[in-house]
Each structure stands twice: as C-alpha cells, then as structure tokens.
Short mmCIF file of C-alpha atoms in Angstrom, two decimals:
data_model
loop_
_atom_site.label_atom_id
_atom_site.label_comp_id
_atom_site.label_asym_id
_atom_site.label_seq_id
_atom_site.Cartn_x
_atom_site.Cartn_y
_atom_site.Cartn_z
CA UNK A 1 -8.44 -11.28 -36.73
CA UNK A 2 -10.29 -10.09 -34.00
CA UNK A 3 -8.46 -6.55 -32.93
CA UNK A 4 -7.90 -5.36 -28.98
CA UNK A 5 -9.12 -1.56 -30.52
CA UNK A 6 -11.53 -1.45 -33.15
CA UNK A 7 -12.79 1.72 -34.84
CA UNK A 8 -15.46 3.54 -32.55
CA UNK A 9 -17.88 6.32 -34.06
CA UNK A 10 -18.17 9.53 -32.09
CA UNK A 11 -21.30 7.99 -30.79
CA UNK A 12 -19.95 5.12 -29.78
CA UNK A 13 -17.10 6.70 -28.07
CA UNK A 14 -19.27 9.27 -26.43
CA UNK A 15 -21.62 6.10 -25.17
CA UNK A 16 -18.23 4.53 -23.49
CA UNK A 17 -17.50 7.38 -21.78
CA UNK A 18 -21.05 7.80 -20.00
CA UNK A 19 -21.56 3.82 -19.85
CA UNK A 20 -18.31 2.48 -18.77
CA UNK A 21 -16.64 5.04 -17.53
CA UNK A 22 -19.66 6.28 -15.31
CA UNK A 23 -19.42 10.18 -16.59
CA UNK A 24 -22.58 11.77 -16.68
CA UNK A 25 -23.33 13.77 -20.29
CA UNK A 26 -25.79 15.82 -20.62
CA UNK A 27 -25.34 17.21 -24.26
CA UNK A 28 -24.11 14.31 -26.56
CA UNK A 29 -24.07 16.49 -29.64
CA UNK A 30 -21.45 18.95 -27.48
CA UNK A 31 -19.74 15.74 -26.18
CA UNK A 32 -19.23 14.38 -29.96
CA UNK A 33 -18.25 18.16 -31.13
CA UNK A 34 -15.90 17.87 -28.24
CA UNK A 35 -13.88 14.66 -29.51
CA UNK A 36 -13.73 16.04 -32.76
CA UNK A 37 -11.35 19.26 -31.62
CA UNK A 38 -9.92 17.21 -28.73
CA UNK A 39 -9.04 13.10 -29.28
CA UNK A 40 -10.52 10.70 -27.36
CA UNK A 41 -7.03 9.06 -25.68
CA UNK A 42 -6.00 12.61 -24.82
CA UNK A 43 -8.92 13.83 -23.58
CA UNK A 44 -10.07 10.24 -21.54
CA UNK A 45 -6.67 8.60 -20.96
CA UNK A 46 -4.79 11.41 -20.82
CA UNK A 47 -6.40 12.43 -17.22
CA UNK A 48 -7.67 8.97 -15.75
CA UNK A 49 -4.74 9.17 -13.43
CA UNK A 50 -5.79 12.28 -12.32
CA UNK A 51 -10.23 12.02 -12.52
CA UNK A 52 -10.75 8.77 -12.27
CA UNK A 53 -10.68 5.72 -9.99
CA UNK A 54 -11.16 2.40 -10.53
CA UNK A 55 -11.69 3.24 -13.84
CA UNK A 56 -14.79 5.28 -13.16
CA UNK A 57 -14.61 9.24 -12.79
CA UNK A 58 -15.09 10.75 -9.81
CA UNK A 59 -18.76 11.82 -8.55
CA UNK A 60 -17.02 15.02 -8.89
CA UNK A 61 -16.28 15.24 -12.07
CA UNK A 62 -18.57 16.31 -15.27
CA UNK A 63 -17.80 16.58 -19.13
CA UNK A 64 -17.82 20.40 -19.06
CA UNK A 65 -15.27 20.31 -16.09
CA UNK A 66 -13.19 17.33 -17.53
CA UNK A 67 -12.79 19.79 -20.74
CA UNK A 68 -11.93 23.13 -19.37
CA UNK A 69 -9.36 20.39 -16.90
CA UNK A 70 -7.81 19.82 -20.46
CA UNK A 71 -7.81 23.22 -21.72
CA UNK A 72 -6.20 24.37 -18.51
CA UNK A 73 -3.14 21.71 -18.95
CA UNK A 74 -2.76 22.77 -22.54
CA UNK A 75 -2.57 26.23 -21.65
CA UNK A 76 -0.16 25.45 -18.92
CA UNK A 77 1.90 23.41 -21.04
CA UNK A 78 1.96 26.61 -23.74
CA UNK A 79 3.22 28.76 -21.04
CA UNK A 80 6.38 26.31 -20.47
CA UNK A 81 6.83 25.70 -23.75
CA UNK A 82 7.20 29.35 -24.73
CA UNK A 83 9.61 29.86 -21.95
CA UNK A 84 12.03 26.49 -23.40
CA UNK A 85 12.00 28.23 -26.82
CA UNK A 86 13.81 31.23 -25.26
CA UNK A 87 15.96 28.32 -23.04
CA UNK A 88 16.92 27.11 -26.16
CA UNK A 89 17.79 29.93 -27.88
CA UNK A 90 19.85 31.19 -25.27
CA UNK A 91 21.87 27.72 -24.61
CA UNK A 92 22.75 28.32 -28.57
CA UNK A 93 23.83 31.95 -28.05
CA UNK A 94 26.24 31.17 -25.10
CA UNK A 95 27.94 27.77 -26.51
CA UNK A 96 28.18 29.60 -30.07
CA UNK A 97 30.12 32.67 -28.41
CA UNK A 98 32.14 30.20 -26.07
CA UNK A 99 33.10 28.17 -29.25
CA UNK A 100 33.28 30.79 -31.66
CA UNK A 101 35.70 32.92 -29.12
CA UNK A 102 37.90 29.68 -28.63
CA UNK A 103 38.24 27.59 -31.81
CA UNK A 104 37.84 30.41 -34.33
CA UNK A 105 34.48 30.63 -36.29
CA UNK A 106 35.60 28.40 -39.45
CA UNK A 107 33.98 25.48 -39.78
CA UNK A 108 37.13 22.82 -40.22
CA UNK A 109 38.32 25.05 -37.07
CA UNK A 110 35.34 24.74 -34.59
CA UNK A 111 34.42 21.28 -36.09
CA UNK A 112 37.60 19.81 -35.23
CA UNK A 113 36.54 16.90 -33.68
CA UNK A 114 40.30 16.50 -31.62
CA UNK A 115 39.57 19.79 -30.02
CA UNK A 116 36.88 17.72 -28.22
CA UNK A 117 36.79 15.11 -25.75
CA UNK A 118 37.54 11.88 -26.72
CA UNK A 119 35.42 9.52 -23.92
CA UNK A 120 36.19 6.44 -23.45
CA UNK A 121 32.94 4.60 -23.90
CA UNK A 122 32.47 2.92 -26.85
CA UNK A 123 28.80 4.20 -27.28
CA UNK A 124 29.62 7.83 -26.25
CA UNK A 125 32.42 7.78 -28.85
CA UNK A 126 30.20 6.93 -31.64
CA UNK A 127 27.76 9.43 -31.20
CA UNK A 128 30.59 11.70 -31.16
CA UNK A 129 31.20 10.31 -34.17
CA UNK A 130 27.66 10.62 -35.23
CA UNK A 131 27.01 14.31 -34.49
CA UNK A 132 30.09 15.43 -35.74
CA UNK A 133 29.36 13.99 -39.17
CA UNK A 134 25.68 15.61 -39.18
CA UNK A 135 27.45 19.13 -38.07
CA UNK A 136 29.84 18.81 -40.94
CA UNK A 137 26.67 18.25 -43.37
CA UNK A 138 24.97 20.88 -42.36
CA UNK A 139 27.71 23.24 -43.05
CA UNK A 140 27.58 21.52 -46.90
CA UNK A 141 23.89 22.80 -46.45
CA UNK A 142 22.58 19.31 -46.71
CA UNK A 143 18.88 19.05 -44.54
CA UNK A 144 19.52 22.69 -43.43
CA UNK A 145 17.30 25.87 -44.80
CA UNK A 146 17.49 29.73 -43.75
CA UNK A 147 20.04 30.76 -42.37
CA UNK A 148 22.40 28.30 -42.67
CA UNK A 149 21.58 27.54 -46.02
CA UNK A 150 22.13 30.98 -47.03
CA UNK A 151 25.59 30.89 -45.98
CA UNK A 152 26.33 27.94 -47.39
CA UNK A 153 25.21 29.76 -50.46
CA UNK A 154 26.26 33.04 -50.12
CA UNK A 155 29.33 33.12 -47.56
CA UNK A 156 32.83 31.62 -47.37
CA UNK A 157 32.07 30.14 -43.95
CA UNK A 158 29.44 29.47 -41.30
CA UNK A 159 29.95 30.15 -38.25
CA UNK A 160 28.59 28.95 -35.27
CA UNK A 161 26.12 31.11 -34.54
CA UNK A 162 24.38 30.91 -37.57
CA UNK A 163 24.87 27.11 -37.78
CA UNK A 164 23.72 26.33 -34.18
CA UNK A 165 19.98 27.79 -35.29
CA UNK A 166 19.71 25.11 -37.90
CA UNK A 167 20.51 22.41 -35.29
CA UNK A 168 18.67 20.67 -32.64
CA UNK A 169 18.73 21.16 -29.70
CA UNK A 170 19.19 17.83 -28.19
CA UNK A 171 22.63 17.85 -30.58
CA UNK A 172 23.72 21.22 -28.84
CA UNK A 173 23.54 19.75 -25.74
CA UNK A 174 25.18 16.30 -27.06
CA UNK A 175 27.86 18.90 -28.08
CA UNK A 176 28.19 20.62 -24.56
CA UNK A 177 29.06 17.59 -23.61
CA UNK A 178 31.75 17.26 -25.51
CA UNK A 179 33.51 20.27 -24.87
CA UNK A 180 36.45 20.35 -22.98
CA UNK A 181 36.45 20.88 -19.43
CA UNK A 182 38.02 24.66 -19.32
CA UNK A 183 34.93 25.20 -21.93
CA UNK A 184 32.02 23.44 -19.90
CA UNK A 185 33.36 25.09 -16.93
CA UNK A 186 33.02 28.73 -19.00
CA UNK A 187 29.31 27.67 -20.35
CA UNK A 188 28.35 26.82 -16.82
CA UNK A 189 29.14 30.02 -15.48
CA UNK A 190 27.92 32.49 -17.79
CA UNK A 191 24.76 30.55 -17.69
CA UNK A 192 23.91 30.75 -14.24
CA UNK A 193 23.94 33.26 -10.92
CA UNK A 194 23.72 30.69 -8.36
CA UNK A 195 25.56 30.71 -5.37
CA UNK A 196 27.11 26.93 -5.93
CA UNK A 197 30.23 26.07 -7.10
CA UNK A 198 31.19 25.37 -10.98
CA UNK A 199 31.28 21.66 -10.72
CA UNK A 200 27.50 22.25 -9.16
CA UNK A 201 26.69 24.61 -11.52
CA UNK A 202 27.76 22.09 -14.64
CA UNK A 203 25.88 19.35 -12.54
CA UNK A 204 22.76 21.48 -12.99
CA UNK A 205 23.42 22.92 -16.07
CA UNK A 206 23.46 19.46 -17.80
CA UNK A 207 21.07 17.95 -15.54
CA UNK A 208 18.16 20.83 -16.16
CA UNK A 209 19.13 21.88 -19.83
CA UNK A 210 18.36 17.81 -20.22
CA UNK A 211 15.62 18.39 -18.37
CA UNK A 212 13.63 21.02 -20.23
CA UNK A 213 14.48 19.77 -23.28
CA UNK A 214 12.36 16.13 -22.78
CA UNK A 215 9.68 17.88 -21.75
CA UNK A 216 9.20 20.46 -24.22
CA UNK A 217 9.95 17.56 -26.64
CA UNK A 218 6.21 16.08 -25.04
CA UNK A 219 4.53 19.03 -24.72
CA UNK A 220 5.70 19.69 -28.42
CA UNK A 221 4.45 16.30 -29.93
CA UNK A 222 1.19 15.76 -27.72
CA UNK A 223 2.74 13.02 -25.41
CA UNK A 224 1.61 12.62 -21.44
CA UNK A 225 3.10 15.64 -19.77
CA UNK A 226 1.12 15.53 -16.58
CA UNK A 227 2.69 12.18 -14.84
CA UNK A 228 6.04 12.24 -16.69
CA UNK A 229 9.38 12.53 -15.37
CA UNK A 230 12.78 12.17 -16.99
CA UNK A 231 14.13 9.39 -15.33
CA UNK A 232 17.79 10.00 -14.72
CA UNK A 233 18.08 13.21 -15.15
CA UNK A 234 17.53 15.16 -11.80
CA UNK A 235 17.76 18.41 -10.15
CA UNK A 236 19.18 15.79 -6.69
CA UNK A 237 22.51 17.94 -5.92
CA UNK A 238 22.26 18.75 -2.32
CA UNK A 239 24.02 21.97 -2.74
CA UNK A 240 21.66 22.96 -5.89
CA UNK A 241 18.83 22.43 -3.27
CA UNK A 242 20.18 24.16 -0.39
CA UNK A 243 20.56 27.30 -2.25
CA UNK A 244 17.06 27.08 -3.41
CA UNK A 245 15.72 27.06 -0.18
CA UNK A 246 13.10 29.47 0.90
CA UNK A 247 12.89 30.89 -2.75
CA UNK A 248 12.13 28.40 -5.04
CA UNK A 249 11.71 25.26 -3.25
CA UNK A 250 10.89 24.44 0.67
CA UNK A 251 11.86 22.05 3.15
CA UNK A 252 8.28 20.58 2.52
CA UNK A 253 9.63 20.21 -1.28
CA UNK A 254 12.53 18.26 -0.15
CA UNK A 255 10.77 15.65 1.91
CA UNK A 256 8.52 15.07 -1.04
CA UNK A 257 11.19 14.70 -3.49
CA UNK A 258 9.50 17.55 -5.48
CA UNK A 259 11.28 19.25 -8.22
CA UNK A 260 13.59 16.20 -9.02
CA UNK A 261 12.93 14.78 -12.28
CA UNK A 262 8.96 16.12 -12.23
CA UNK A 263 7.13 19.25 -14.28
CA UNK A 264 7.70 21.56 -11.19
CA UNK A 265 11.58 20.74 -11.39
CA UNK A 266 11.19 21.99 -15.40
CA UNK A 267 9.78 24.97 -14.21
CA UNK A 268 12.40 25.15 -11.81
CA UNK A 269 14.87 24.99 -14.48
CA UNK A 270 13.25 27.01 -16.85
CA UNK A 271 13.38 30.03 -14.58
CA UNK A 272 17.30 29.55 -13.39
CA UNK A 273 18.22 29.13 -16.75
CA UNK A 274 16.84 31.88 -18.43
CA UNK A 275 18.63 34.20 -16.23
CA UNK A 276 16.82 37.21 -16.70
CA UNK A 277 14.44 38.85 -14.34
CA UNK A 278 12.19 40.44 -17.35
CA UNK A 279 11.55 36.26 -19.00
CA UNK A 280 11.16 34.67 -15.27
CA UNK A 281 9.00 37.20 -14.02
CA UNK A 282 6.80 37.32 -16.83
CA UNK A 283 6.65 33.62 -17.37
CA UNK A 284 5.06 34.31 -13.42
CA UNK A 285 2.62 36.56 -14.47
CA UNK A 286 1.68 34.27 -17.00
CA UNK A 287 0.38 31.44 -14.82
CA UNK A 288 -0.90 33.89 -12.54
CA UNK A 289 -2.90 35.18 -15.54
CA UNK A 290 -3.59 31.70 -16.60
CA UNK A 291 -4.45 30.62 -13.04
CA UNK A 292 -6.99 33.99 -12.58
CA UNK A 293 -9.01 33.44 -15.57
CA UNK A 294 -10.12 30.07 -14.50
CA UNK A 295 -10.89 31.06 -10.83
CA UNK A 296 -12.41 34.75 -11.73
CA UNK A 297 -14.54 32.79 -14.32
CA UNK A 298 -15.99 30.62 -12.01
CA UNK A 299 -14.44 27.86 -14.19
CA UNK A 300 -15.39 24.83 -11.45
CA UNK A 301 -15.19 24.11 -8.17
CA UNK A 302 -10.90 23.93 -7.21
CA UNK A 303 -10.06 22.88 -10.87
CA UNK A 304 -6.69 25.18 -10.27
CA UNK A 305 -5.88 24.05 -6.77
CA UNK A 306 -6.82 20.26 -7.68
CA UNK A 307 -4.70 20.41 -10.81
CA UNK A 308 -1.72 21.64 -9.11
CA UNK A 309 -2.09 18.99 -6.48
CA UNK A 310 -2.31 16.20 -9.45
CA UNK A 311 0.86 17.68 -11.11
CA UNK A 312 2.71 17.66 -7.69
CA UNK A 313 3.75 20.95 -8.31
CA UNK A 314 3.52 24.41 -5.62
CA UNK A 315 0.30 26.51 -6.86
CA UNK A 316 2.70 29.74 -5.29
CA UNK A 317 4.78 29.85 -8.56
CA UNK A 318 4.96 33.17 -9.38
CA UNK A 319 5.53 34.10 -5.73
CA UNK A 320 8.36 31.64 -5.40
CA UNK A 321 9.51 32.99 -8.87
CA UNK A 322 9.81 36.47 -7.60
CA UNK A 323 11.54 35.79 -4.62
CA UNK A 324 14.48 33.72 -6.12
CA UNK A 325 15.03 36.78 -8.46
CA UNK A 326 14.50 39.26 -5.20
CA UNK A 327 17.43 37.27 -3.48
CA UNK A 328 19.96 37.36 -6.30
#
C-alpha cells in the first residue's frame, strides 16, 4: 500500500521545506539540527496559518526567524501554563474548604452522592455516576500516590483537601458542578472580586475555570495552541464584559469578539481567577520580560508585535493587567 505520509530523512524534510514550501536555508546542517530538538509538524504546520500563504512562506520570513517565532510561542505558552498550575491549585483549595466546612471531612460524608445534584439528563447523571465511583477509589488508594496514598495508609480518613491533590482537575470542576446551588453560589464568591452579580460570577467562574483548563491541557501535551479556541465555553456575559471595560478589555475588544473563547480570553481568566495582585502582576512582568528579550535582542524585525497580531491577542498585557488590579 502506497501511504499519504511516508518516512522522510532530515534531509529530505529539510529539502521540502526550501523546495516546496519556498523557505530559503542557508545552513542545512543547522536546519537538520533544528528538526531534531523541534519536530517537523510543530515547527512547519504548527505556524503555516500564521507564516505562510498559499502554502509558501512569506518573503518575509527565514529559518532563523521561523525558529526563534517558535521559541517565542513556547515560552509564551510556559508563562500561561505556570500561571493555570497556581489556577488549579487554588480552585482545589477553595472547593475543598467549601466542602470540607459543609459535609464534614469524612469520606462516606463529603462523598455522599445525595448531597449533590441529581440533573436530570441522562448523560449528566452518569458521569455523576462516573466520578463519584473514581472519588470513592481513590479514597481506597487505588491509582492514587503521595498524599493521598499516605492517608489511605496511615490515617482513618481523607479528607478533601488532601484527596482533591490526587485528582484532576477536569473532575474538580465536573464536581463544582455538582454542588448544590447555596455551595456554587459560596465557591463563586470567594473566588472572585468582580463587581457582577453571583449568578454572573458562577457564569464566569464555570465558563473561564473550563476555559483555562483546555488550554493548559494543549499547551501541556504539545497540541495547536495558537488558533485554538474552546468552542462553547465563553467569556460572552454582557455584564462580565462591561465590568472589564477600560481595564482588561476595550470597546475595540468587543467589536472583535476578542477574549471569548480565544488565548487572550485564557489570559483573561487566568488573571481574574487567581485573585491576587502578587500572581497577576508578576505573570505581567513575565511577558513583559519575555516580550523585552526578543525586542532588546534584536530578535527580528516585529516578531513580538506580528505574533501578537496572529494570536489575536492585545500586546498591552501587562498594562491592562495592572490596571484591572489598580481599579479593584
């Protein structure tokens, strides 16, 4: 059988890029060193939306500048995914000490599945089902380790906080869902300062916890971050927006339909949800730094500014960063 991608040596794949995709190379032996430390489809396909047109790069665009263009994302993407990690951790905290302060801190207490909504979809019931059964092994230390292991072990219960570290986060947040409303309601507004009301705030909370979770799940396993969105999940609510105005998004933003379901609306979330002046700020200065070592370098003409533009996302992100936190 005759297959649609056959193996390619480095040379060959270094010849496809010069010869069919029109990119000019000037040192093959850096090129092939190149695709050996970065793969070919992430390096090639992972920007043609972005470099190329017609399936030829830009007369713009060179080898050295499509690389440093990758190590630029990838350094971006680190930034955000650092800043989900504390997201993460912090969504844990809050529905451990919500739970933990309202069913007890025994496991046949707080994994009660009647204390939970019961929805009436047939779908939404079984993977209530679902998760409850996988909470209820992992407190019978099956596919956990340290902690929760250790408890299981060593301890005549485990509670939720120590659980909840051994548990992913997409469950967590299948969890928060399940809560009752009096709980969600409580979750919402310890989690966030804005100046909407709770049934806004749980809008966002779900929408943007959601959110940052799918994309640090892509930036986590190497999948296309830079034209991704998440679909259904959206920072839309008119209220949400409103109150953002003039800090972290403009009216500019709005027409666009910028910070919806895109990367700039997970860095939007990222820096409501992690509530705290000292992680926002810094996550700022971060980019800033990120954004200054390229341009004080001389790393190529506009790379910054041009990848910005191909993200769809504001370039003024630590600016707009600060002055969300200023208006609190």
């Amino acid at each position: 059988m005759e297959v649609d991608k056959p193996f390619k040596t480095y040379e060959e794949l270094v010849n496809i890029i010069s010869e069919r995709h029109g990119l000019v190379i000037e040192n093959k032996g850096y090129a092939i060193k190149i695709l050996k430390s970065i793969p070919y489809y992430d390096l090639i396909n992972g920007y043609k939306d972005h470099l190329m047109e017609n399936d030829l790069y830009r007369n713009t665009v060179t080898f050295e500048y499509l690389v440093l263009y990758s190590m630029f994302d990838k350094s971006f993407q680190n930034i955000l995914f650092k800043y989900s990690v504390y997201v993460e951790s912090r969504f844990k905290n809050i529905i451990a000490y919500v739970i933990s302060e309202n069913f007890g801190v025994i496991e046949s207490e707080y994994l009660d599945p009647q204390k939970y909504k019961c929805p009436s979809n047939t779908a939404k019931r079984n993977k209530k089902r679902l998760l409850f059964k996988d909470l209820q092994s992992a407190c019978r230390g099956e596919n956990v380790e340290y902690p929760t292991l250790h408890y299981v072990n060593n301890k005549n219960h485990v509670p939720p906080w120590i659980l909840f570290r051994n548990i992913s986060f997409s469950s967590i947040i299948d969890l928060y869902s399940f809560l009752p409303e009096r709980l969600q309601n409580i979750v919402a507004e310890e989690f966030t300062s804005l100046h909407i009301s709770c049934d806004n705030k749980k809008d966002f909370l779900f929408n943007a916890i959601t959110i940052v979770r799918i994309f640090r799940n892509r930036i986590a396993h190497n999948l296309k971050f830079i034209t991704s969105t998440t679909k259904k999940y959206s920072l839309k609510n008119k209220d949400l927006r409103v109150s953002l105005l003039g800090t972290l998004l403009t009216k500019e933003d709005n027409k666009l339909n910028r910070g919806r379901n895109d990367r700039f609306a997970m860095i939007i979330s990222l820096v409501i949800l992690l509530d705290s002046d000292i992680l926002a700020l810094q996550m700022g200065r971060d980019i800033e730094d990120l954004k200054n070592n390229y341009i004080n370098n001389a790393r190529k003409d506009n790379l910054v500014d041009n990848y910005f533009i191909n993200i769809n996302a504001p370039i003024d992100i630590p600016i707009r960063i600060y002055n969300f936190y200023a208006s609190l």
